mmCIF file of C-alpha atoms in Angstrom:
data_model
loop_
_atom_site.group_PDB
_atom_site.id
_atom_site.type_symbol
_atom_site.label_atom_id
_atom_site.label_comp_id
_atom_site.label_asym_id
_atom_site.label_seq_id
_atom_site.Cartn_x
_atom_site.Cartn_y
_atom_site.Cartn_z
ATOM 1 C CA UNK A 281 108.757 161.687 31.210
ATOM 2 C CA UNK A 282 110.082 164.600 33.159
ATOM 3 C CA UNK A 283 112.331 164.304 36.333
ATOM 4 C CA UNK A 284 109.576 164.800 39.041
ATOM 5 C CA UNK A 285 108.859 161.727 41.153
ATOM 6 C CA UNK A 286 106.424 158.600 39.512
ATOM 7 C CA UNK A 287 102.736 159.278 41.060
ATOM 8 C CA UNK A 288 100.403 156.423 41.390
ATOM 9 C CA UNK A 289 96.907 156.468 42.506
ATOM 10 C CA UNK A 290 95.789 153.330 44.213
ATOM 11 C CA UNK A 291 92.295 152.423 44.524
ATOM 12 C CA UNK A 292 91.107 149.764 47.219
ATOM 13 C CA UNK A 293 88.476 148.849 48.943
ATOM 14 C CA UNK A 294 90.356 147.167 51.415
ATOM 15 C CA UNK A 295 93.023 149.214 53.280
ATOM 16 C CA UNK A 296 93.313 150.029 56.848
ATOM 17 C CA UNK A 297 89.978 149.117 58.403
ATOM 18 C CA UNK A 298 90.186 145.385 58.427
ATOM 19 C CA UNK A 299 93.538 143.367 58.643
ATOM 20 C CA UNK A 300 93.037 140.712 55.798
ATOM 21 C CA UNK A 301 95.517 140.029 52.897
ATOM 22 C CA UNK A 302 94.253 142.775 50.500
ATOM 23 C CA UNK A 303 94.990 145.379 52.935
ATOM 24 C CA UNK A 304 98.345 144.193 54.667
ATOM 25 C CA UNK A 305 99.669 143.248 50.795
ATOM 26 C CA UNK A 306 98.869 147.124 49.591
ATOM 27 C CA UNK A 307 100.374 148.786 52.668
ATOM 28 C CA UNK A 308 103.654 146.531 52.260
ATOM 29 C CA UNK A 309 103.715 147.874 48.851
ATOM 30 C CA UNK A 310 102.610 151.286 49.543
ATOM 31 C CA UNK A 311 105.402 151.120 51.632
ATOM 32 C CA UNK A 312 107.762 149.782 49.349
ATOM 33 C CA UNK A 313 106.941 152.631 46.896
ATOM 34 C CA UNK A 314 107.498 155.533 49.307
ATOM 35 C CA UNK A 315 111.135 154.179 50.174
ATOM 36 C CA UNK A 316 111.996 154.381 46.725
ATOM 37 C CA UNK A 317 110.940 157.811 46.094
ATOM 38 C CA UNK A 318 107.615 157.364 44.554
ATOM 39 C CA UNK A 319 104.429 159.462 45.298
ATOM 40 C CA UNK A 320 101.341 157.240 46.355
ATOM 41 C CA UNK A 321 97.738 158.829 46.625
ATOM 42 C CA UNK A 322 95.565 156.008 48.302
ATOM 43 C CA UNK A 323 91.233 156.212 47.911
ATOM 44 C CA UNK A 324 89.788 153.736 49.789
ATOM 45 C CA UNK A 325 87.039 153.615 52.405
ATOM 46 C CA UNK A 326 87.648 153.868 55.806
ATOM 47 C CA UNK A 327 85.713 153.388 59.347
ATOM 48 C CA UNK A 328 85.806 154.843 62.551
ATOM 49 C CA UNK A 329 88.092 152.461 64.378
ATOM 50 C CA UNK A 330 91.170 151.295 62.050
ATOM 51 C CA UNK A 331 92.404 147.853 62.125
ATOM 52 C CA UNK A 332 96.116 149.011 62.068
ATOM 53 C CA UNK A 333 97.872 152.053 61.136
ATOM 54 C CA UNK A 334 98.178 152.742 57.370
ATOM 55 C CA UNK A 335 100.746 153.327 55.087
ATOM 56 C CA UNK A 336 100.764 156.499 52.953
ATOM 57 C CA UNK A 337 98.488 159.382 52.481
ATOM 58 C CA UNK A 338 94.834 158.231 52.590
ATOM 59 C CA UNK A 339 91.733 159.543 50.809
ATOM 60 C CA UNK A 340 88.228 158.392 52.295
ATOM 61 C CA UNK A 341 85.564 157.315 50.044
ATOM 62 C CA UNK A 342 82.179 156.917 50.425
ATOM 63 C CA UNK A 343 81.031 153.676 51.554
ATOM 64 C CA UNK A 344 78.784 151.303 54.035
ATOM 65 C CA UNK A 345 78.812 148.227 55.815
ATOM 66 C CA UNK A 346 78.217 145.260 53.501
ATOM 67 C CA UNK A 347 74.616 144.108 55.040
ATOM 68 C CA UNK A 348 76.142 140.267 55.100
ATOM 69 C CA UNK A 349 79.178 140.826 56.242
ATOM 70 C CA UNK A 350 79.534 144.213 58.496
ATOM 71 C CA UNK A 351 83.403 143.534 59.051
ATOM 72 C CA UNK A 352 83.818 144.511 55.641
ATOM 73 C CA UNK A 353 83.164 147.846 53.885
ATOM 74 C CA UNK A 354 81.174 148.458 50.218
ATOM 75 C CA UNK A 355 82.975 151.631 48.228
ATOM 76 C CA UNK A 356 80.014 153.176 46.267
ATOM 77 C CA UNK A 357 82.343 154.762 44.075
ATOM 78 C CA UNK A 358 84.240 158.278 44.190
ATOM 79 C CA UNK A 359 82.676 161.333 45.405
ATOM 80 C CA UNK A 360 83.042 164.475 43.698
ATOM 81 C CA UNK A 361 86.254 165.558 46.214
ATOM 82 C CA UNK A 362 87.800 162.593 45.774
ATOM 83 C CA UNK A 363 87.878 163.110 41.849
ATOM 84 C CA UNK A 364 89.307 166.329 41.798
ATOM 85 C CA UNK A 365 92.044 165.053 44.675
ATOM 86 C CA UNK A 366 93.002 162.141 42.542
ATOM 87 C CA UNK A 367 92.910 164.349 39.196
ATOM 88 C CA UNK A 368 94.546 167.305 40.738
ATOM 89 C CA UNK A 369 97.384 164.782 41.719
ATOM 90 C CA UNK A 370 98.034 163.784 38.169
ATOM 91 C CA UNK A 371 99.372 160.168 38.360
ATOM 92 C CA UNK A 372 100.706 158.586 35.904
ATOM 93 C CA UNK A 373 99.180 155.553 36.368
ATOM 94 C CA UNK A 374 96.016 154.374 38.482
ATOM 95 C CA UNK A 375 96.251 151.000 39.865
ATOM 96 C CA UNK A 376 92.691 149.229 41.090
ATOM 97 C CA UNK A 377 92.733 146.498 43.650
ATOM 98 C CA UNK A 378 89.172 145.609 43.477
ATOM 99 C CA UNK A 379 86.578 145.665 40.570
ATOM 100 C CA UNK A 380 83.597 146.936 42.449
ATOM 101 C CA UNK A 381 81.875 149.924 42.213
ATOM 102 C CA UNK A 382 84.608 152.344 43.384
ATOM 103 C CA UNK A 383 86.903 150.262 40.891
ATOM 104 C CA UNK A 384 85.108 150.586 38.336
ATOM 105 C CA UNK A 385 84.558 154.625 39.133
ATOM 106 C CA UNK A 386 88.008 154.848 38.922
ATOM 107 C CA UNK A 387 88.517 153.043 35.618
ATOM 108 C CA UNK A 388 86.102 154.849 33.728
ATOM 109 C CA UNK A 389 87.739 158.554 35.126
ATOM 110 C CA UNK A 390 91.560 157.256 33.557
ATOM 111 C CA UNK A 391 90.159 156.364 30.490
ATOM 112 C CA UNK A 392 88.245 159.640 30.682
ATOM 113 C CA UNK A 393 91.535 161.443 31.707
ATOM 114 C CA UNK A 394 94.049 159.440 29.441
ATOM 115 C CA UNK A 395 95.447 157.993 32.452
ATOM 116 C CA UNK A 396 97.135 154.513 32.361
ATOM 117 C CA UNK A 397 94.732 152.123 34.261
ATOM 118 C CA UNK A 398 96.357 148.548 35.506
ATOM 119 C CA UNK A 399 94.832 146.427 38.003
ATOM 120 C CA UNK A 400 95.751 143.552 40.980
ATOM 121 C CA UNK A 401 94.231 140.666 41.072
ATOM 122 C CA UNK A 402 93.386 139.610 44.113
ATOM 123 C CA UNK A 403 90.554 137.608 45.366
ATOM 124 C CA UNK A 404 88.769 134.604 43.245
ATOM 125 C CA UNK A 405 85.272 136.469 44.125
ATOM 126 C CA UNK A 406 83.399 134.558 41.227
ATOM 127 C CA UNK A 407 84.471 131.539 43.426
ATOM 128 C CA UNK A 408 82.819 132.939 46.776
ATOM 129 C CA UNK A 409 79.553 132.706 45.054
ATOM 130 C CA UNK A 410 79.187 128.869 44.853
ATOM 131 C CA UNK A 411 79.023 128.670 48.713
ATOM 132 C CA UNK A 412 75.968 130.964 48.718
ATOM 133 C CA UNK A 413 72.411 129.258 46.988
ATOM 134 C CA UNK A 414 71.382 132.465 46.842
ATOM 135 C CA UNK A 415 74.227 134.251 44.876
ATOM 136 C CA UNK A 416 75.292 131.066 42.744
ATOM 137 C CA UNK A 417 72.821 131.914 39.847
ATOM 138 C CA UNK A 418 74.841 135.347 39.460
ATOM 139 C CA UNK A 419 78.096 133.180 38.710
ATOM 140 C CA UNK A 420 78.128 133.577 34.759
ATOM 141 C CA UNK A 421 77.234 137.238 34.762
ATOM 142 C CA UNK A 422 79.999 137.877 37.544
ATOM 143 C CA UNK A 423 82.739 136.242 35.332
ATOM 144 C CA UNK A 424 81.166 138.513 32.004
ATOM 145 C CA UNK A 425 81.826 141.276 34.322
ATOM 146 C CA UNK A 426 85.080 140.541 35.242
ATOM 147 C CA UNK A 427 85.957 139.583 31.246
ATOM 148 C CA UNK A 428 85.013 143.201 30.456
ATOM 149 C CA UNK A 429 86.647 144.761 33.578
ATOM 150 C CA UNK A 430 90.205 143.501 33.344
ATOM 151 C CA UNK A 431 89.949 143.609 29.388
ATOM 152 C CA UNK A 432 90.097 147.589 29.610
ATOM 153 C CA UNK A 433 93.013 147.512 32.067
ATOM 154 C CA UNK A 434 96.342 147.837 30.180
ATOM 155 C CA UNK A 435 98.365 145.045 32.589
ATOM 156 C CA UNK A 436 96.880 142.819 35.492
ATOM 157 C CA UNK A 437 99.377 141.738 38.112
ATOM 158 C CA UNK A 438 98.236 137.630 38.826
ATOM 159 C CA UNK A 439 99.795 136.234 41.958
ATOM 160 C CA UNK A 440 100.125 132.729 40.776
ATOM 161 C CA UNK A 441 100.309 130.832 37.361
ATOM 162 C CA UNK A 442 97.472 128.807 38.730
ATOM 163 C CA UNK A 443 95.258 131.938 38.902
ATOM 164 C CA UNK A 444 96.531 132.893 35.434
ATOM 165 C CA UNK A 445 95.465 130.000 33.821
ATOM 166 C CA UNK A 446 92.130 129.621 35.443
ATOM 167 C CA UNK A 447 91.357 133.525 34.252
ATOM 168 C CA UNK A 448 92.449 132.362 30.873
ATOM 169 C CA UNK A 449 89.760 129.428 31.111
ATOM 170 C CA UNK A 450 87.042 131.629 31.856
ATOM 171 C CA UNK A 451 87.948 133.679 28.771
ATOM 172 C CA UNK A 452 89.415 136.758 30.061
ATOM 173 C CA UNK A 453 92.576 138.475 27.848
ATOM 174 C CA UNK A 454 95.903 137.269 28.309
ATOM 175 C CA UNK A 455 97.142 140.972 29.722
ATOM 176 C CA UNK A 456 98.768 139.231 32.849
ATOM 177 C CA UNK A 457 101.620 139.899 34.457
ATOM 178 C CA UNK A 458 102.928 137.626 37.483
ATOM 179 C CA UNK A 459 102.907 139.376 40.921
ATOM 180 C CA UNK A 460 103.773 137.024 43.475
ATOM 181 C CA UNK A 461 103.673 137.484 47.427
ATOM 182 C CA UNK A 462 106.327 137.215 49.912
ATOM 183 C CA UNK A 463 107.230 135.973 53.218
ATOM 184 C CA UNK A 464 108.583 137.378 56.097
ATOM 185 C CA UNK A 465 110.980 134.104 56.698
ATOM 186 C CA UNK A 466 112.959 136.209 59.817
ATOM 187 C CA UNK A 467 109.468 136.039 61.702
ATOM 188 C CA UNK A 468 107.649 132.765 60.614
ATOM 189 C CA UNK A 469 110.390 130.521 61.209
ATOM 190 C CA UNK A 470 110.832 127.375 62.706
ATOM 191 C CA UNK A 471 113.548 128.268 64.921
ATOM 192 C CA UNK A 472 110.175 130.087 67.059
ATOM 193 C CA UNK A 473 109.037 126.934 67.995
ATOM 194 C CA UNK A 474 108.652 127.099 72.200
ATOM 195 C CA UNK A 475 106.942 124.667 74.430
ATOM 196 C CA UNK A 476 105.520 127.362 76.251
ATOM 197 C CA UNK A 477 102.942 127.987 73.878
ATOM 198 C CA UNK A 478 102.117 124.180 74.009
ATOM 199 C CA UNK A 479 101.900 124.579 77.720
ATOM 200 C CA UNK A 480 99.333 127.579 77.455
ATOM 201 C CA UNK A 481 97.189 126.118 75.090
ATOM 202 C CA UNK A 482 97.060 122.916 77.405
ATOM 203 C CA UNK A 483 98.962 120.532 74.444
ATOM 204 C CA UNK A 484 101.580 118.198 75.782
ATOM 205 C CA UNK A 485 104.827 118.187 74.286
ATOM 206 C CA UNK A 486 105.002 114.941 72.430
ATOM 207 C CA UNK A 487 101.073 115.890 70.933
ATOM 208 C CA UNK A 488 101.060 116.287 67.288
ATOM 209 C CA UNK A 489 99.358 119.983 66.195
ATOM 210 C CA UNK A 490 97.094 120.110 62.874
ATOM 211 C CA UNK A 491 97.003 123.937 62.090
ATOM 212 C CA UNK A 492 94.499 125.787 60.620
ATOM 213 C CA UNK A 493 94.541 129.574 59.695
ATOM 214 C CA UNK A 494 91.925 131.500 57.873
ATOM 215 C CA UNK A 495 88.804 133.694 58.484
ATOM 216 C CA UNK A 496 86.277 131.497 59.343
ATOM 217 C CA UNK A 497 83.802 131.780 56.607
ATOM 218 C CA UNK A 498 82.318 128.938 54.625
ATOM 219 C CA UNK A 499 84.045 129.644 51.078
ATOM 220 C CA UNK A 500 87.206 128.912 52.751
ATOM 221 C CA UNK A 501 85.861 125.564 52.848
ATOM 222 C CA UNK A 502 85.265 124.991 56.201
ATOM 223 C CA UNK A 503 82.798 121.549 55.420
ATOM 224 C CA UNK A 504 86.101 120.027 54.521
ATOM 225 C CA UNK A 505 88.241 121.067 56.876
ATOM 226 C CA UNK A 506 85.494 120.265 59.744
ATOM 227 C CA UNK A 507 84.992 116.940 57.740
ATOM 228 C CA UNK A 508 88.476 115.696 57.725
ATOM 229 C CA UNK A 509 89.588 116.408 61.166
ATOM 230 C CA UNK A 510 86.424 115.020 62.484
ATOM 231 C CA UNK A 511 87.275 111.706 60.563
ATOM 232 C CA UNK A 512 90.599 111.910 62.332
ATOM 233 C CA UNK A 513 88.946 111.976 65.444
ATOM 234 C CA UNK A 514 86.414 109.161 64.903
ATOM 235 C CA UNK A 515 89.192 107.010 63.567
ATOM 236 C CA UNK A 516 91.179 107.356 66.872
ATOM 237 C CA UNK A 517 94.363 109.008 65.134
ATOM 238 C CA UNK A 518 96.188 110.659 67.955
ATOM 239 C CA UNK A 519 96.127 114.684 67.152
ATOM 240 C CA UNK A 520 95.873 118.187 68.242
ATOM 241 C CA UNK A 521 92.956 120.362 66.351
ATOM 242 C CA UNK A 522 94.094 123.904 66.624
ATOM 243 C CA UNK A 523 91.713 126.970 64.596
ATOM 244 C CA UNK A 524 93.408 130.398 64.188
ATOM 245 C CA UNK A 525 90.570 133.150 62.922
ATOM 246 C CA UNK A 526 87.419 134.446 63.758
ATOM 247 C CA UNK A 527 84.320 135.196 61.331
ATOM 248 C CA UNK A 528 80.448 134.435 61.235
ATOM 249 C CA UNK A 529 81.019 130.377 60.608
ATOM 250 C CA UNK A 530 83.217 130.166 63.774
ATOM 251 C CA UNK A 531 80.007 128.892 65.764
ATOM 252 C CA UNK A 532 79.305 126.050 62.849
ATOM 253 C CA UNK A 533 83.502 125.181 63.252
ATOM 254 C CA UNK A 534 83.496 124.892 67.155
ATOM 255 C CA UNK A 535 80.402 122.525 67.125
ATOM 256 C CA UNK A 536 81.948 120.201 64.514
ATOM 257 C CA UNK A 537 84.913 120.268 66.241
ATOM 258 C CA UNK A 538 84.148 119.877 70.350
ATOM 259 C CA UNK A 539 87.614 119.321 70.873
ATOM 260 C CA UNK A 540 89.812 121.648 68.973
ATOM 261 C CA UNK A 541 91.295 124.799 69.960
ATOM 262 C CA UNK A 542 89.870 127.740 68.717
ATOM 263 C CA UNK A 543 92.408 130.668 69.493
ATOM 264 C CA UNK A 544 90.725 133.620 67.846
ATOM 265 C CA UNK A 545 92.625 136.149 65.265
ATOM 266 C CA UNK A 546 96.373 136.309 66.011
ATOM 267 C CA UNK A 547 99.021 138.594 64.103
ATOM 268 C CA UNK A 548 102.319 139.229 64.307
ATOM 269 C CA UNK A 549 104.403 137.568 66.582
ATOM 270 C CA UNK A 550 101.388 135.396 67.923
ATOM 271 C CA UNK A 551 100.759 133.951 64.944
ATOM 272 C CA UNK A 552 104.183 133.555 64.087
ATOM 273 C CA UNK A 553 104.240 131.298 67.298
ATOM 274 C CA UNK A 554 101.523 129.432 66.674
ATOM 275 C CA UNK A 555 102.876 127.609 63.255
ATOM 276 C CA UNK A 556 106.258 127.009 64.714
ATOM 277 C CA UNK A 557 104.745 125.164 67.831
ATOM 278 C CA UNK A 558 102.227 123.200 65.165
ATOM 279 C CA UNK A 559 103.153 120.162 63.626
ATOM 280 C CA UNK A 560 101.844 120.244 60.129
ATOM 281 C CA UNK A 561 98.995 122.833 58.279
ATOM 282 C CA UNK A 562 95.707 122.098 56.862
ATOM 283 C CA UNK A 563 94.067 124.479 54.386
ATOM 284 C CA UNK A 564 90.993 123.468 51.992
ATOM 285 C CA UNK A 565 90.418 126.328 50.340
ATOM 286 C CA UNK A 566 89.622 126.923 46.792
ATOM 287 C CA UNK A 567 88.859 130.275 46.625
ATOM 288 C CA UNK A 568 92.750 131.750 46.776
ATOM 289 C CA UNK A 569 94.420 133.749 44.483
ATOM 290 C CA UNK A 570 97.737 133.078 46.375
ATOM 291 C CA UNK A 571 97.447 131.748 50.253
ATOM 292 C CA UNK A 572 99.575 133.841 52.384
ATOM 293 C CA UNK A 573 98.670 131.893 55.032
ATOM 294 C CA UNK A 574 100.088 128.976 53.353
ATOM 295 C CA UNK A 575 103.507 130.271 52.712
ATOM 296 C CA UNK A 576 103.196 131.268 56.284
ATOM 297 C CA UNK A 577 102.831 127.891 57.203
ATOM 298 C CA UNK A 578 105.910 126.927 54.830
ATOM 299 C CA UNK A 579 108.425 129.306 55.846
ATOM 300 C CA UNK A 580 107.591 128.068 59.549
ATOM 301 C CA UNK A 581 108.776 124.617 58.234
ATOM 302 C CA UNK A 582 105.286 122.972 58.419
ATOM 303 C CA UNK A 583 104.015 119.999 55.756
ATOM 304 C CA UNK A 584 100.873 121.494 54.437
ATOM 305 C CA UNK A 585 97.996 119.896 53.138
ATOM 306 C CA UNK A 586 95.841 121.648 50.952
ATOM 307 C CA UNK A 587 93.270 121.917 48.092
ATOM 308 C CA UNK A 588 94.603 121.276 44.915
ATOM 309 C CA UNK A 589 93.284 124.639 43.453
ATOM 310 C CA UNK A 590 94.697 128.022 42.485
ATOM 311 C CA UNK A 591 97.188 129.756 44.740
ATOM 312 C CA UNK A 592 97.958 126.281 46.802
ATOM 313 C CA UNK A 593 99.213 124.229 43.679
ATOM 314 C CA UNK A 594 101.422 127.313 42.891
ATOM 315 C CA UNK A 595 102.858 126.820 46.421
ATOM 316 C CA UNK A 596 102.557 123.433 47.605
ATOM 317 C CA UNK A 597 104.977 120.648 45.319
ATOM 318 C CA UNK A 598 103.211 117.922 45.956
ATOM 319 C CA UNK A 599 104.741 114.756 47.627
ATOM 320 C CA UNK A 600 107.656 117.184 48.354
ATOM 321 C CA UNK A 601 106.541 120.568 50.607
ATOM 322 C CA UNK A 602 103.252 118.660 51.023
ATOM 323 C CA UNK A 603 100.132 116.936 49.703
ATOM 324 C CA UNK A 604 97.167 117.765 47.606
ATOM 325 C CA UNK A 605 93.573 116.787 47.424
ATOM 326 C CA UNK A 606 90.606 117.589 46.054
ATOM 327 C CA UNK A 607 88.771 120.537 47.869
ATOM 328 C CA UNK A 608 85.685 118.424 47.968
ATOM 329 C CA UNK A 609 87.478 115.351 49.631
ATOM 330 C CA UNK A 610 87.687 115.621 53.132
ATOM 331 C CA UNK A 611 88.072 111.487 53.044
ATOM 332 C CA UNK A 612 91.159 112.777 51.060
ATOM 333 C CA UNK A 613 92.952 115.466 53.408
ATOM 334 C CA UNK A 614 91.822 112.672 56.350
ATOM 335 C CA UNK A 615 94.149 110.391 54.593
ATOM 336 C CA UNK A 616 96.786 113.096 53.572
ATOM 337 C CA UNK A 617 96.652 114.147 57.395
ATOM 338 C CA UNK A 618 96.807 110.440 59.006
ATOM 339 C CA UNK A 619 99.939 109.716 56.473
ATOM 340 C CA UNK A 620 101.828 112.584 58.159
ATOM 341 C CA UNK A 621 100.771 112.238 61.572
ATOM 342 C CA UNK A 622 101.849 108.559 61.437
ATOM 343 C CA UNK A 623 105.352 109.488 59.512
ATOM 344 C CA UNK A 624 107.591 111.460 61.793
ATOM 345 C CA UNK A 625 110.493 111.206 59.015
ATOM 346 C CA UNK A 626 108.144 112.059 56.098
ATOM 347 C CA UNK A 627 106.759 115.271 58.262
ATOM 348 C CA UNK A 628 110.084 116.529 58.779
ATOM 349 C CA UNK A 629 111.231 115.427 55.292
ATOM 350 C CA UNK A 630 108.519 118.343 53.906
ATOM 351 C CA UNK A 631 108.644 120.318 56.419
ATOM 352 C CA UNK A 632 112.290 121.226 55.882
ATOM 353 C CA UNK A 633 111.411 121.137 51.877
ATOM 354 C CA UNK A 634 108.714 124.030 52.115
ATOM 355 C CA UNK A 635 111.359 126.085 54.544
ATOM 356 C CA UNK A 636 113.191 126.166 51.451
ATOM 357 C CA UNK A 637 110.699 126.921 49.350
ATOM 358 C CA UNK A 638 109.499 129.617 51.502
ATOM 359 C CA UNK A 639 113.224 131.361 51.403
ATOM 360 C CA UNK A 640 112.552 132.074 47.744
ATOM 361 C CA UNK A 641 110.109 134.652 48.066
ATOM 362 C CA UNK A 642 111.173 138.056 48.619
ATOM 363 C CA UNK A 643 108.964 141.012 49.748
ATOM 364 C CA UNK A 644 111.690 143.127 48.510
ATOM 365 C CA UNK A 645 111.869 140.829 44.977
ATOM 366 C CA UNK A 646 108.036 141.223 44.483
ATOM 367 C CA UNK A 647 107.883 144.947 45.357
ATOM 368 C CA UNK A 648 110.497 146.022 43.307
ATOM 369 C CA UNK A 649 109.104 143.915 40.345
ATOM 370 C CA UNK A 650 106.047 145.871 40.268
ATOM 371 C CA UNK A 651 107.759 149.429 40.851
ATOM 372 C CA UNK A 652 109.247 148.375 37.757
ATOM 373 C CA UNK A 653 105.827 147.686 35.986
ATOM 374 C CA UNK A 654 104.978 150.942 36.576
ATOM 375 C CA UNK A 655 107.913 152.927 35.453
ATOM 376 C CA UNK A 656 107.813 151.020 32.403
ATOM 377 C CA UNK A 657 104.299 151.862 31.587
ATOM 378 C CA UNK A 658 104.839 155.249 32.339
ATOM 379 C CA UNK A 659 107.696 155.697 30.203
ATOM 380 C CA UNK A 660 105.601 153.854 27.085
ATOM 381 C CA UNK A 661 107.903 150.850 27.070
ATOM 382 C CA UNK A 662 106.132 147.633 26.863
ATOM 383 C CA UNK A 663 106.973 143.641 28.019
ATOM 384 C CA UNK A 664 108.363 142.406 31.116
#
């Protein structure tokens, strides 16, 4: 390579119009790269009201609001102007975050011009279809498309060993490299626990809080969540349920859990206070590629009761930092919650172990790993 800075074109369908895990991770990546002297140009949909100030230079691409989920945008590909900007930027690598129309357009352009293309795997889209009867027949076709798309990429960065295993089982080529996530263990910490948070929500000092944090959509397995918490209430197991998040299925969850506290969307210190003020965490989603909220809960010293599924099983050591159950097993979740609610010593031990494990997940290390991958590819090297 010459002495010019490394240049990365990042192509993603989620960057600044919604504050989801993909957008936050990619913004953190761009900030890290630019702090290390890397030039980055981001291609992504935008909206009239961004959810937060984005990192780096952003080139808007054509998009429309996704009809069933207007909070998300469907990227329609690369416009002629965006294509010219990408080629004029002369990137060393094109990094694609989503295998949609935009991702396919970027991959085709990279192939046409001999630019190495890589992808990061963020979302198990194929599992989402199972929760929508009118889309479930498309699961096989979607898996076939994912095999073709990711097989054309030089490298695919996956967040956990469990995701890699699931993708290999679906027949994808093994061009995977690990890219775990990190957590801010200063912000998400048991040291933030403050009785004032409970007082504001009307929770007594001796009550035990079961926390759930997610977008309130059915693919997060709200059926299992509400079923397990309803069983606790029906059996007279003392607890207070706190649900953090927004989404189109909030009304369903509120109807199923009339005594739960729904805070709406929280972030920053408000979210950290919710974790630290709770006593255990429940997350039955089986569609995660990593599980940022689970890691945040662990960093906050909470034992986690999660689905024995991709993402969660790479974070939660069953019987050590928390407990795992099948995503369909509301009874199993209820039994695990009951055990932890009624055994303070076990709850404390698992919470301490969860915090200790979370401390091993460093943002600087994982972002530095990605920069290493980029540099190796740009220098024409192979291997880790």
